[in-house]
Amino acid sequence: SLARLGVVDLQIFDRDVSKAESLAAELSHRCNARACPDVNTACLGIAGFVNATPTGMLPDTGMPVPAGILHPDRWVADVVYYPLVTPLLAHARVLGAKTVTGRAMTVHQAADAFTLFTGATPSLETMFDAFDAVIAARR
């Protein structure tokens, strides 16, 4: 749950404001969630942020936020898994920020889907190895 992760305030930005408002409403019983009108407002006073857009997934080489929003004290997670180190994460790393790639999200999401559809629990170690092999082959 969000509370277990220490999330008290959640600021949500989406280019489609209605999507941000809908997600904020859905999460409001778990934390103080609010939709923000722009990315700069969403990033005021935050400890870190998650990119949950396809921005940065090849062939796109853009960043979902302005580079000036990144700094060493702000962690950055990106759900994009190809490339594993997106332009967003590369820039954050240069600044010294803590980063999280889309690797774990991708594998755990696949494992959950496998269990949902088959009823069997897959080996996460095997799935991580397979994921790493696919990514290595793409390089």
Coordinates of C-alpha atoms in Angstrom, one line a residue:
S1 CA 0.0 0.0 0.0
L2 CA 1.0 3.6 -0.4
A3 CA 1.0 4.2 3.3
R4 CA 3.3 1.3 3.9
L5 CA 5.8 2.9 1.4
G6 CA 5.6 6.1 3.4
V7 CA 3.6 8.0 0.7
V8 CA 1.6 10.6 2.5
D9 CA 1.2 13.2 -0.3
L10 CA 0.9 12.3 -4.0
Q11 CA 1.0 14.9 -6.7
I12 CA -0.2 13.7 -10.1
F13 CA 0.4 15.3 -13.5
D14 CA -0.9 14.1 -16.8
R15 CA -1.2 16.2 -20.0
D16 CA -4.9 15.1 -19.9
V17 CA -6.0 16.8 -16.7
S18 CA -9.1 14.6 -16.4
K19 CA -6.9 11.5 -16.2
A20 CA -4.9 13.1 -13.4
E21 CA -8.1 14.1 -11.6
S22 CA -9.6 10.6 -12.0
L23 CA -6.4 8.9 -10.6
A24 CA -6.2 11.4 -7.7
A25 CA -9.9 10.6 -6.8
E26 CA -9.2 6.9 -7.0
L27 CA -6.2 7.1 -4.6
S28 CA -7.7 9.7 -2.2
H29 CA -8.7 7.1 0.3
R30 CA -5.1 5.8 0.5
C31 CA -3.2 9.1 0.7
N32 CA -3.5 12.9 0.1
A33 CA -3.6 12.7 -3.7
R34 CA -4.1 15.7 -5.9
A35 CA -4.1 16.5 -9.6
C36 CA -1.7 19.2 -10.7
P37 CA -2.2 21.5 -13.7
D38 CA 1.4 21.3 -14.9
V39 CA 4.6 19.4 -14.3
N40 CA 6.3 22.2 -12.5
T41 CA 3.5 22.4 -9.9
A42 CA 3.5 18.7 -9.6
C43 CA 7.2 18.7 -8.7
L44 CA 7.1 21.3 -6.0
G45 CA 8.4 19.9 -2.8
I46 CA 8.6 16.3 -3.9
A47 CA 11.2 13.7 -2.8
G48 CA 11.0 11.9 -6.1
F49 CA 8.9 11.0 -9.1
V50 CA 7.9 8.2 -11.4
N51 CA 7.7 8.5 -15.2
A52 CA 4.8 6.2 -16.2
T53 CA 4.7 7.5 -19.8
P54 CA 6.3 6.0 -22.9
T55 CA 8.5 9.1 -23.3
G56 CA 12.1 7.9 -23.6
M57 CA 11.3 4.4 -24.9
L58 CA 13.1 3.9 -28.2
P59 CA 12.8 5.3 -30.7
D60 CA 11.7 8.3 -28.6
T61 CA 14.8 9.9 -27.0
G62 CA 13.0 12.7 -25.2
M63 CA 12.5 13.4 -21.5
P64 CA 9.0 13.6 -19.9
V65 CA 10.1 16.5 -17.6
P66 CA 12.3 19.5 -18.1
A67 CA 15.9 18.8 -17.1
G68 CA 15.8 21.6 -14.6
I69 CA 13.4 19.6 -12.4
L70 CA 16.0 17.0 -11.7
H71 CA 18.5 17.4 -8.9
P72 CA 20.7 15.1 -6.6
D73 CA 18.2 15.0 -3.7
R74 CA 15.3 13.8 -5.8
W75 CA 15.0 10.1 -6.8
V76 CA 13.7 9.2 -10.2
A77 CA 12.0 6.0 -11.3
D78 CA 11.1 5.2 -14.9
V79 CA 8.9 2.4 -16.0
V80 CA 10.3 2.4 -19.5
Y81 CA 12.3 -0.8 -20.0
Y82 CA 13.9 -0.2 -23.4
P83 CA 16.3 1.3 -23.1
L84 CA 16.8 0.4 -19.5
V85 CA 18.7 3.7 -18.9
T86 CA 16.5 6.3 -20.5
P87 CA 17.6 9.9 -21.2
L88 CA 15.7 10.8 -18.0
L89 CA 17.6 8.3 -15.9
A90 CA 20.9 9.1 -17.5
H91 CA 20.5 12.8 -16.8
A92 CA 19.4 12.1 -13.2
R93 CA 22.4 9.9 -12.7
V94 CA 24.8 12.5 -13.9
L95 CA 23.4 14.8 -11.3
G96 CA 23.9 12.2 -8.6
A97 CA 20.2 11.4 -8.1
K98 CA 19.1 7.9 -7.1
T99 CA 17.4 6.1 -10.0
V100 CA 15.2 3.0 -10.6
T101 CA 14.9 1.4 -14.0
G102 CA 11.8 -0.3 -15.4
R103 CA 13.4 -3.7 -15.0
A104 CA 11.7 -4.8 -11.8
M105 CA 8.3 -3.3 -12.7
T106 CA 8.4 -5.2 -16.0
V107 CA 9.4 -8.6 -14.6
H108 CA 7.0 -8.4 -11.6
Q109 CA 4.1 -7.3 -13.8
A110 CA 4.8 -10.2 -16.1
A111 CA 5.0 -12.6 -13.2
D112 CA 1.7 -11.4 -11.8
A113 CA 0.1 -11.8 -15.2
F114 CA 1.5 -15.3 -15.5
T115 CA 0.1 -16.2 -12.2
L116 CA -3.3 -14.7 -13.0
F117 CA -3.6 -16.5 -16.2
T118 CA -2.1 -19.9 -15.3
G119 CA -2.5 -20.1 -11.5
A120 CA 1.2 -21.1 -11.3
T121 CA 3.9 -19.0 -9.6
P122 CA 6.9 -18.4 -11.9
S123 CA 10.5 -18.2 -10.8
L124 CA 11.4 -14.6 -10.5
E125 CA 15.0 -15.5 -10.9
T126 CA 14.3 -17.2 -14.2
M127 CA 12.2 -14.3 -15.4
F128 CA 14.9 -11.7 -14.5
D129 CA 17.5 -13.8 -16.3
A130 CA 15.2 -14.0 -19.4
F131 CA 14.5 -10.3 -19.3
D132 CA 18.3 -9.5 -19.0
A133 CA 19.0 -11.8 -21.9
V134 CA 16.4 -10.1 -24.1
I135 CA 17.7 -6.6 -23.3
A136 CA 21.3 -7.7 -23.9
A137 CA 20.4 -9.1 -27.3
R138 CA 18.8 -5.8 -28.3
R139 CA 22.0 -3.9 -27.6

